[in-house]
Amino acid sequence: MVNTLENGIPLLAAERIEKWYGKIHALRGIDVVIHPGEALALIGDNGAGKSTFAKIVAGVEQKTSGRLLWKGKEVDISSIKQARNLGIETVYQEQALAPQLTVMQNIFLGRTETKFGILGILDNKKMAEAARRVLDELGLAVGVNQEVRFCSGGEQQGVAVARAILFKANLVILDEPTRALSTRGVERILQFIRSMKNEGIAVILISHVFPQIFPITDRFMFMSRGQVIAEKRREETSPEDLSRMIIQKTA
Amino acid sequence: MNTRAKIFVVDNFIWFINVGLYLLFIILVPTGFLTLHNVEFILYVSSMIGFLVLGEALALITGGMDLSLAENAGLSAVVGGFIIGVMASGLPGWVGVIIVLATGTALGAVNGILVGKLRYNPFLATLGTFLVFDWGTFWIRRGAIVRLPASFLAPGSATVGGVHIAIFIFLAMAILLHFILRYTRFGVRTYASGDNPRAATMMGINVGNTLFWIYTLCGLLAGFSGLMYVGYIGVVTSLIAQNQVFNAMAGAVLGGISLRGGRGSIMGALGGVVLLGILDAGLTMLNVSPEIRGVLTGLVLLVAVMINMVTARLRDRILMPSSGQD
Ligand SMILES: Nc1ncnc2c1ncn2[C@@H]1O[C@H](COP(=O)(O)OP(=O)(O)O)[C@@H](O)[C@H]1O
Ligand SMILES: [Mg+2]
């Protein structure tokens, strides 16, 4: 469901992004574009700069130089809050969840539905219904009132994905979403990503086990030592092809 | 038993202990423990420390603590008593009541600024203010202030139909706090800040601001406690509520409030208050000396901690879903 904005302007265009961590040159001027409903995978070995790029887009880290264009306009993403205001959500490697609160409370964390104005009385009925709807859409059988610490790793990611869908994110970043998951958990993540693409949400996936994510990815960017060294659409490549490329380029 | 019923029993275990303890004292103290008058007295005496337990419960739920709570009650009472009884003895008593509550709140706000805004460690911040409040009290007044208007003493001494209004004020406050924690956005923020402050911050909750208001609320509760002590004793002394903070913390822990934050309820804290009250009244009526009473209270706390660990584990086992793990 890749669809471009008017005049083919990408949702996000990152131009010549550089990042220095002290003396470490983590990103050496990379260009990345992504369109609504598109799943872009950043692949490459450890230390290539994939997470660094994701953090810059998510407002966690600041770029040293380069430009970020959001729907064609230059933006400054200097905090997580600013990223969120644009509709950029991150499913963190360490989940940003409160383990003793319920699934519903976590989905609505920081965005609680309330009634009666300044009294701020919780509208639990409204929240429970909305949460149930998204969880069903994602195929998650967890109860809305279950404490999050009783959820599996995959279900916890589901809670974070539910946030993104419910609050109409435009771009969701998943950093190593399949790490430490069983086959069933991976299958579930792929289903989440399909759901997000159907909602027109753009997805940036970071993974170095790309065969797992191959079927749902539209485009692969292969990074090495802070640079993008190859880019392929799914139709142009295969998991074997990508593996061969990685072995050659990193040898 | 279904899950809900089991969870109800586990979550309200303290109340079952309270009933059991009460029955035990009825047997041990055949004369008088059963009377309504005695129940009323237990609740009346409990309301003084009760406000401090509620405050401590709030601070613990946010993952912090308030060591200065009892000394805040003492200082607020002395400030109110000094103004109304010495400096401006013409003022009506209710003005003194307001002064006590306002002083408590303001002192709580100082903790709120230290912990919430300046990011002091709660233990160190309230240890500092504990010392300031404690010695500040003596600095303002050593000894007692006795000439106090009746309306100043009323909240902690007046009765309606034979029941002290202190009990109603205390229960009303407990219900209000229960409601705030359970049913408002502020309540969710409070639990989230105690459970995982990093996640709460990432999700846009202003944790510092939440902490500020919680410690300020603790101060208001300390002010109420000060008023109750003053009404009970009938004079203002520089020793009001001194060192009660440990009992307050014990009460909160008895009520199942976790020191790790993010867990606990006002109903539980209330149970802790009542347990302390029954224990104290029962042992007093058995003519147990204050020293032994103190030792026993400590031992009860240790047993309660063990019970809390067991019930927490039981709770987990009941709630752990059998499917859905991957
Ligand atoms: N916070 C940091 N401080 C200093 N160096 C960092 C920091 N984060 C990442 N790096 C370095 O930047 C480079 C890129 O890291 P990263 O973006 O995490 O790579 P990847 O996600 O592709 O494995 C590595 O050399 C890493 O050591
Ligand atoms: Mg990484």
Coordinates of N, CA and C in Angstrom, one line a residue, chain B residues 27-216:
Chain B
I27 N -11.6 -11.8 72.7 CA -11.4 -12.9 73.6 C -10.4 -12.6 74.8
L28 N -9.3 -11.9 74.5 CA -8.3 -11.6 75.5 C -8.8 -10.5 76.5
V29 N -9.6 -9.6 76.0 CA -10.1 -8.5 76.8 C -11.6 -8.6 76.9
P30 N -12.1 -9.5 77.7 CA -13.5 -9.8 77.7 C -14.4 -8.5 78.0
T31 N -13.8 -7.7 78.8 CA -14.5 -6.5 79.2 C -14.2 -5.3 78.3
G32 N -15.1 -5.0 77.5 CA -15.0 -3.7 76.8 C -14.4 -3.6 75.4
F33 N -13.8 -4.7 74.9 CA -13.2 -4.5 73.5 C -14.3 -4.4 72.5
L34 N -15.4 -5.1 72.8 CA -16.5 -5.2 71.8 C -17.3 -3.9 71.6
T35 N -17.3 -3.0 72.6 CA -18.2 -1.9 72.7 C -18.0 -1.0 71.5
L36 N -19.1 -0.3 71.1 CA -19.1 0.7 70.0 C -18.2 1.8 70.5
H37 N -18.2 2.1 71.7 CA -17.4 3.2 72.3 C -15.9 2.9 72.0
N38 N -15.5 1.7 72.2 CA -14.2 1.3 72.0 C -13.8 1.4 70.5
V39 N -14.7 0.9 69.6 CA -14.4 1.0 68.2 C -14.2 2.5 67.8
E40 N -15.1 3.3 68.3 CA -15.0 4.7 68.0 C -13.7 5.3 68.5
F41 N -13.3 4.9 69.7 CA -12.0 5.4 70.2 C -10.8 5.0 69.4
I42 N -10.8 3.7 69.0 CA -9.7 3.2 68.1 C -9.6 4.1 66.9
L43 N -10.8 4.3 66.2 CA -10.8 5.1 65.0 C -10.3 6.5 65.2
Y44 N -10.8 7.1 66.3 CA -10.4 8.5 66.7 C -8.9 8.6 66.8
V45 N -8.4 7.8 67.6 CA -6.9 7.9 67.9 C -6.2 7.6 66.6
S46 N -6.7 6.7 65.7 CA -6.0 6.3 64.5 C -6.0 7.4 63.5
S47 N -7.0 8.4 63.6 CA -7.0 9.4 62.6 C -5.8 10.3 62.6
M48 N -5.2 10.5 63.8 CA -4.0 11.4 63.9 C -2.9 10.8 63.0
I49 N -2.5 9.6 63.3 CA -1.4 8.9 62.6 C -1.9 8.6 61.2
G50 N -3.3 8.4 61.1 CA -3.9 8.0 59.8 C -3.5 8.9 58.6
F51 N -3.6 10.2 58.9 CA -3.3 11.2 57.8 C -1.8 11.0 57.4
L52 N -1.0 10.7 58.4 CA 0.5 10.5 58.0 C 0.7 9.2 57.2
V53 N -0.1 8.2 57.5 CA 0.0 6.9 56.8 C -0.4 7.2 55.3
L54 N -1.5 7.9 55.2 CA -2.0 8.2 53.8 C -1.0 9.0 53.0
G55 N -0.3 10.0 53.7 CA 0.7 10.7 53.0 C 1.9 9.9 52.6
E56 N 2.3 9.0 53.6 CA 3.4 8.1 53.3 C 3.1 7.2 52.1
A57 N 1.8 6.7 52.1 CA 1.4 5.8 51.1 C 1.6 6.5 49.7
L58 N 1.2 7.7 49.6 CA 1.3 8.5 48.3 C 2.7 8.5 47.9
A59 N 3.6 8.9 48.9 CA 5.0 9.1 48.5 C 5.6 7.7 48.1
L60 N 5.2 6.7 48.8 CA 5.8 5.4 48.4 C 5.3 4.9 47.1
I61 N 4.1 5.2 46.7 CA 3.5 4.8 45.4 C 4.3 5.4 44.3
T62 N 4.8 6.6 44.5 CA 5.6 7.3 43.5 C 7.0 6.8 43.5
G63 N 7.3 5.8 44.3 CA 8.7 5.2 44.4 C 9.6 6.0 45.3
G64 N 9.0 7.0 46.0 CA 9.8 7.8 46.9 C 9.5 7.6 48.4
M65 N 9.7 8.5 49.2 CA 9.2 8.5 50.6 C 9.3 9.9 51.2
D66 N 8.6 10.1 52.3 CA 8.6 11.4 52.9 C 8.9 11.2 54.4
L67 N 10.2 11.4 54.7 CA 10.7 11.3 56.1 C 10.2 12.5 57.0
S68 N 9.9 13.6 56.3 CA 9.6 14.8 57.1 C 8.2 14.9 57.5
L69 N 7.3 14.0 57.1 CA 5.9 14.1 57.2 C 5.5 14.4 58.7
A70 N 5.9 13.6 59.6 CA 5.5 13.8 61.0 C 6.0 15.2 61.6
E71 N 7.2 15.5 61.2 CA 7.8 16.8 61.7 C 7.1 18.0 61.1
N72 N 6.6 17.7 59.8 CA 5.8 18.8 59.2 C 4.5 19.0 60.0
A73 N 3.9 17.9 60.4 CA 2.7 18.0 61.2 C 3.0 18.8 62.5
G74 N 4.1 18.5 63.1 CA 4.4 19.2 64.4 C 4.7 20.6 64.1
L75 N 5.5 21.0 63.1 CA 5.8 22.4 62.8 C 4.6 23.2 62.4
S76 N 3.7 22.6 61.6 CA 2.5 23.3 61.2 C 1.6 23.6 62.4
A77 N 1.5 22.6 63.3 CA 0.7 22.8 64.5 C 1.3 24.0 65.3
V78 N 2.6 24.0 65.5 CA 3.2 25.0 66.3 C 3.1 26.4 65.6
V79 N 3.2 26.4 64.3 CA 3.1 27.7 63.6 C 1.7 28.2 63.8
G80 N 0.7 27.4 63.6 CA -0.7 27.8 63.8 C -1.0 28.2 65.2
G81 N -0.5 27.3 66.1 CA -0.8 27.6 67.6 C -0.1 28.9 68.0
F82 N 1.1 29.1 67.5 CA 1.9 30.3 67.9 C 1.2 31.6 67.4
I83 N 0.7 31.6 66.2 CA 0.0 32.7 65.6 C -1.3 33.0 66.4
I84 N -2.1 31.9 66.5 CA -3.4 32.1 67.1 C -3.4 32.2 68.6
G85 N -2.4 31.7 69.2 CA -2.4 31.7 70.7 C -1.5 32.7 71.3
V86 N -0.4 33.1 70.6 CA 0.5 34.0 71.1 C 0.6 35.4 70.4
M87 N 0.9 35.3 69.1 CA 1.1 36.5 68.3 C -0.1 37.3 68.1
A88 N -1.2 36.7 67.7 CA -2.5 37.4 67.4 C -3.6 36.7 68.0
S89 N -3.7 36.7 69.4 CA -4.6 35.9 70.1 C -6.1 36.4 69.9
G90 N -6.3 37.5 69.2 CA -7.7 37.9 68.9 C -8.3 37.2 67.7
L91 N -7.5 36.6 66.9 CA -8.0 36.0 65.7 C -8.9 34.8 66.0
P92 N -10.0 34.6 65.2 CA -10.9 33.5 65.4 C -10.1 32.1 65.2
G93 N -10.6 31.1 65.8 CA -9.9 29.8 65.8 C -9.8 29.2 64.4
W94 N -10.8 29.4 63.6 CA -10.8 28.8 62.2 C -9.7 29.4 61.4
V95 N -9.3 30.6 61.7 CA -8.1 31.2 60.9 C -6.9 30.3 61.3
G96 N -6.8 29.9 62.5 CA -5.7 29.1 62.9 C -5.7 27.7 62.2
V97 N -6.9 27.2 62.0 CA -7.0 25.9 61.3 C -6.5 26.1 59.9
I98 N -6.9 27.2 59.2 CA -6.4 27.4 57.9 C -4.9 27.6 57.9
I99 N -4.4 28.3 58.9 CA -2.9 28.5 58.9 C -2.2 27.2 59.0
V100 N -2.7 26.3 59.9 CA -2.0 25.0 60.0 C -2.0 24.2 58.7
L101 N -3.2 24.2 58.0 CA -3.3 23.4 56.8 C -2.4 24.1 55.7
A102 N -2.4 25.4 55.7 CA -1.6 26.1 54.7 C -0.1 25.9 54.9
T103 N 0.3 26.0 56.2 CA 1.7 25.8 56.5 C 2.1 24.3 56.1
G104 N 1.3 23.4 56.5 CA 1.6 22.0 56.1 C 1.8 21.9 54.6
T105 N 0.9 22.5 53.8 CA 0.9 22.4 52.4 C 2.2 23.1 51.8
A106 N 2.5 24.2 52.4 CA 3.7 25.0 51.9 C 5.0 24.2 52.2
L107 N 5.0 23.6 53.4 CA 6.2 22.8 53.7 C 6.3 21.6 52.8
G108 N 5.1 21.0 52.5 CA 5.1 19.9 51.6 C 5.6 20.3 50.2
A109 N 5.2 21.5 49.8 CA 5.6 22.0 48.5 C 7.2 22.2 48.4
V110 N 7.8 22.5 49.6 CA 9.2 22.6 49.6 C 9.8 21.2 49.2
N111 N 9.3 20.2 49.8 CA 9.8 18.8 49.4 C 9.5 18.6 47.9
G112 N 8.3 19.0 47.5 CA 7.9 18.9 46.1 C 8.9 19.5 45.2
I113 N 9.3 20.7 45.5 CA 10.3 21.4 44.7 C 11.6 20.6 44.7
L114 N 12.1 20.2 45.8 CA 13.3 19.5 45.9 C 13.3 18.2 45.1
V115 N 12.2 17.4 45.3 CA 12.2 16.1 44.7 C 11.7 16.2 43.2
G116 N 10.7 17.0 43.0 CA 10.1 17.0 41.7 C 10.8 17.9 40.7
K117 N 11.2 19.1 41.2 CA 11.8 20.0 40.2 C 13.4 19.9 40.2
L118 N 14.0 19.8 41.4 CA 15.4 19.8 41.5 C 16.0 18.4 41.5
R119 N 15.1 17.4 41.4 CA 15.5 16.0 41.3 C 16.4 15.5 42.4
Y120 N 16.1 16.0 43.6 CA 16.8 15.5 44.8 C 16.3 14.0 45.0
N121 N 17.2 13.2 45.5 CA 16.7 11.9 46.0 C 15.7 12.1 47.1
P122 N 14.6 11.4 47.0 CA 13.5 11.7 48.1 C 14.0 11.4 49.5
F123 N 14.8 10.4 49.7 CA 15.3 10.1 51.0 C 16.1 11.3 51.6
L124 N 17.1 11.8 50.7 CA 17.9 12.8 51.2 C 17.2 14.2 51.3
A125 N 16.3 14.4 50.4 CA 15.6 15.7 50.4 C 14.7 15.8 51.7
T126 N 14.0 14.7 52.0 CA 13.1 14.7 53.2 C 13.9 14.5 54.5
L127 N 15.1 13.9 54.4 CA 15.9 13.8 55.6 C 16.3 15.2 56.0
G128 N 16.7 16.0 55.0 CA 17.1 17.4 55.2 C 15.9 18.2 55.8
T129 N 14.8 18.1 55.2 CA 13.6 18.9 55.7 C 13.1 18.3 57.0
F130 N 13.3 17.0 57.2 CA 13.0 16.4 58.5 C 13.7 17.2 59.6
L131 N 15.1 17.4 59.4 CA 15.9 18.1 60.4 C 15.5 19.5 60.6
V132 N 15.2 20.2 59.4 CA 14.8 21.6 59.5 C 13.5 21.8 60.2
F133 N 12.5 20.9 59.9 CA 11.2 21.0 60.5 C 11.3 20.7 62.0
D134 N 12.0 19.7 62.3 CA 12.1 19.2 63.7 C 12.7 20.3 64.6
W135 N 13.9 20.8 64.1 CA 14.5 21.9 65.0 C 13.9 23.2 64.8
G136 N 13.3 23.5 63.7 CA 12.5 24.7 63.5 C 11.4 24.8 64.5
T137 N 10.7 23.7 64.8 CA 9.7 23.6 65.8 C 10.1 24.1 67.1
F138 N 11.3 23.6 67.6 CA 11.8 24.1 68.9 C 12.3 25.5 68.8
W139 N 12.8 25.9 67.7 CA 13.3 27.3 67.5 C 12.1 28.2 67.7
I140 N 10.9 27.9 67.1 CA 9.8 28.8 67.3 C 9.3 28.7 68.7
R141 N 9.2 27.6 69.3 CA 8.6 27.5 70.6 C 9.1 26.2 71.3
R142 N 9.6 26.4 72.4 CA 10.0 25.3 73.3 C 8.9 25.2 74.3
G143 N 8.2 24.1 74.5 CA 7.2 24.0 75.5 C 5.8 24.1 74.9
A144 N 4.8 24.4 75.8 CA 3.4 24.3 75.3 C 2.8 25.7 75.1
I145 N 1.8 25.7 74.2 CA 0.9 26.9 74.1 C -0.4 26.4 74.5
V146 N -1.0 27.0 75.6 CA -2.2 26.5 76.2 C -3.5 27.3 75.9
R147 N -3.3 28.6 75.7 CA -4.5 29.4 75.5 C -4.9 29.4 74.0
L148 N -5.8 28.5 73.7 CA -6.2 28.3 72.3 C -7.7 28.3 72.2
P149 N -8.2 29.0 71.2 CA -9.7 29.1 71.0 C -10.2 27.7 70.7
A150 N -11.5 27.4 71.2 CA -12.1 26.1 71.1 C -12.2 25.7 69.6
S151 N -12.5 26.7 68.7 CA -12.7 26.3 67.3 C -11.4 25.9 66.7
F152 N -10.3 26.3 67.2 CA -9.0 25.8 66.7 C -8.8 24.4 67.0
L153 N -9.3 24.0 68.2 CA -9.2 22.6 68.6 C -10.3 21.7 68.0
A154 N -11.4 22.3 67.5 CA -12.5 21.5 67.1 C -12.3 20.4 66.2
P155 N -11.5 20.6 65.1 CA -11.4 19.5 64.1 C -10.9 18.2 64.8
G156 N -10.1 18.3 65.8 CA -9.5 17.2 66.4 C -10.2 16.8 67.7
S157 N -11.3 17.5 68.1 CA -11.8 17.2 69.4 C -13.4 17.2 69.4
A158 N -14.0 17.9 68.5 CA -15.5 18.0 68.5 C -16.1 16.7 68.2
T159 N -17.3 16.5 68.7 CA -18.1 15.3 68.4 C -19.5 15.6 67.9
V160 N -20.0 14.7 67.1 CA -21.4 14.8 66.6 C -22.0 13.5 66.9
G161 N -23.1 13.5 67.8 CA -23.8 12.3 68.2 C -22.8 11.3 68.8
G162 N -21.9 11.8 69.6 CA -20.9 10.9 70.3 C -19.8 10.4 69.5
V163 N -19.7 10.8 68.2 CA -18.6 10.4 67.3 C -17.7 11.6 67.0
H164 N -16.4 11.4 67.2 CA -15.5 12.5 66.8 C -15.6 12.9 65.4
I165 N -15.6 14.1 65.0 CA -15.7 14.5 63.6 C -14.3 14.2 63.0
A166 N -13.3 14.1 63.8 CA -12.0 13.7 63.2 C -12.1 12.4 62.4
I167 N -12.9 11.5 62.8 CA -13.1 10.2 62.1 C -13.7 10.5 60.7
F168 N -14.7 11.4 60.7 CA -15.4 11.7 59.4 C -14.4 12.4 58.5
I169 N -13.7 13.4 59.0 CA -12.7 14.1 58.2 C -11.7 13.1 57.6
F170 N -11.2 12.2 58.5 CA -10.2 11.3 58.0 C -10.7 10.4 56.9
L171 N -11.9 9.8 57.2 CA -12.5 8.9 56.2 C -12.8 9.6 54.9
A172 N -13.3 10.8 55.0 CA -13.6 11.6 53.8 C -12.3 11.8 53.0
M173 N -11.2 12.1 53.7 CA -10.0 12.3 53.0 C -9.5 11.0 52.3
A174 N -9.7 9.9 53.0 CA -9.2 8.6 52.5 C -10.0 8.3 51.2
I175 N -11.3 8.5 51.3 CA -12.2 8.2 50.1 C -11.8 9.1 49.0
L176 N -11.6 10.4 49.3 CA -11.2 11.3 48.2 C -9.9 10.9 47.5
L177 N -8.9 10.5 48.3 CA -7.6 10.1 47.8 C -7.8 8.8 47.0
H178 N -8.6 7.9 47.5 CA -8.8 6.6 46.8 C -9.4 6.9 45.4
F179 N -10.3 7.8 45.4 CA -11.0 8.2 44.1 C -10.0 8.8 43.2
I180 N -9.1 9.7 43.7 CA -8.1 10.4 42.9 C -7.2 9.4 42.3
L181 N -6.7 8.5 43.1 CA -5.7 7.5 42.6 C -6.3 6.6 41.6
R182 N -7.6 6.2 41.8 CA -8.2 5.1 41.0 C -8.8 5.7 39.7
Y183 N -9.4 6.8 39.8 CA -10.3 7.3 38.7 C -9.9 8.5 38.0
T184 N -8.7 9.1 38.3 CA -8.4 10.3 37.6 C -7.0 10.1 36.8
R185 N -6.8 11.0 35.9 CA -5.6 11.1 35.1 C -4.4 11.3 36.0
F186 N -4.6 12.1 37.0 CA -3.5 12.3 38.0 C -3.1 11.0 38.7
G187 N -4.1 10.2 39.0 CA -3.8 8.9 39.6 C -3.0 8.0 38.7
V188 N -3.3 7.9 37.5 CA -2.6 7.1 36.5 C -1.1 7.6 36.4
R189 N -1.0 9.0 36.4 CA 0.3 9.5 36.3 C 1.1 9.2 37.5
T190 N 0.5 9.2 38.7 CA 1.2 8.9 40.0 C 1.7 7.5 39.9
Y191 N 0.9 6.5 39.6 CA 1.3 5.1 39.5 C 2.4 4.9 38.4
A192 N 2.2 5.6 37.3 CA 3.2 5.4 36.2 C 4.5 6.0 36.6
S193 N 4.5 7.1 37.3 CA 5.8 7.7 37.7 C 6.5 6.8 38.7
G194 N 5.8 6.1 39.5 CA 6.4 5.2 40.5 C 6.8 3.9 39.8
D195 N 6.1 3.5 38.8 CA 6.3 2.2 38.2 C 7.6 2.2 37.3
N196 N 7.6 3.2 36.4 CA 8.7 3.3 35.4 C 8.8 4.7 35.0
P197 N 9.5 5.5 35.7 CA 9.6 7.0 35.4 C 10.1 7.2 34.0
R198 N 11.0 6.4 33.6 CA 11.6 6.6 32.2 C 10.5 6.5 31.2
A199 N 9.8 5.4 31.3 CA 8.7 5.1 30.3 C 7.7 6.3 30.4
A200 N 7.3 6.6 31.6 CA 6.3 7.7 31.8 C 6.8 9.0 31.1
T201 N 8.1 9.3 31.3 CA 8.6 10.5 30.7 C 8.6 10.4 29.1
M202 N 9.0 9.2 28.6 CA 9.0 9.0 27.2 C 7.6 9.2 26.6
M203 N 6.6 8.8 27.4 CA 5.2 8.8 26.9 C 4.6 10.2 27.2
G204 N 5.4 11.2 27.6 CA 4.9 12.5 27.7 C 4.4 12.9 29.0
I205 N 4.5 12.1 30.0 CA 4.1 12.4 31.4 C 5.2 13.3 32.1
N206 N 4.7 14.4 32.7 CA 5.7 15.2 33.4 C 5.9 14.7 34.8
V207 N 6.9 13.8 34.9 CA 7.0 13.1 36.2 C 7.4 14.1 37.3
G208 N 8.2 15.0 37.0 CA 8.6 16.0 38.1 C 7.4 16.8 38.6
N209 N 6.5 17.2 37.7 CA 5.3 17.9 38.1 C 4.4 17.0 39.0
T210 N 4.3 15.7 38.6 CA 3.5 14.8 39.3 C 4.0 14.7 40.7
L211 N 5.4 14.5 40.8 CA 6.0 14.4 42.2 C 5.8 15.6 43.0
F212 N 5.9 16.8 42.3 CA 5.7 18.0 43.1 C 4.3 18.0 43.8
W213 N 3.3 17.7 43.0 CA 2.0 17.7 43.6 C 1.7 16.7 44.6
I214 N 2.4 15.5 44.4 CA 2.2 14.4 45.5 C 2.8 14.9 46.8
Y215 N 4.0 15.4 46.7 CA 4.7 15.9 48.0 C 3.9 17.1 48.6
T216 N 3.4 17.9 47.8 CA 2.6 19.0 48.3 C 1.3 18.4 49.0

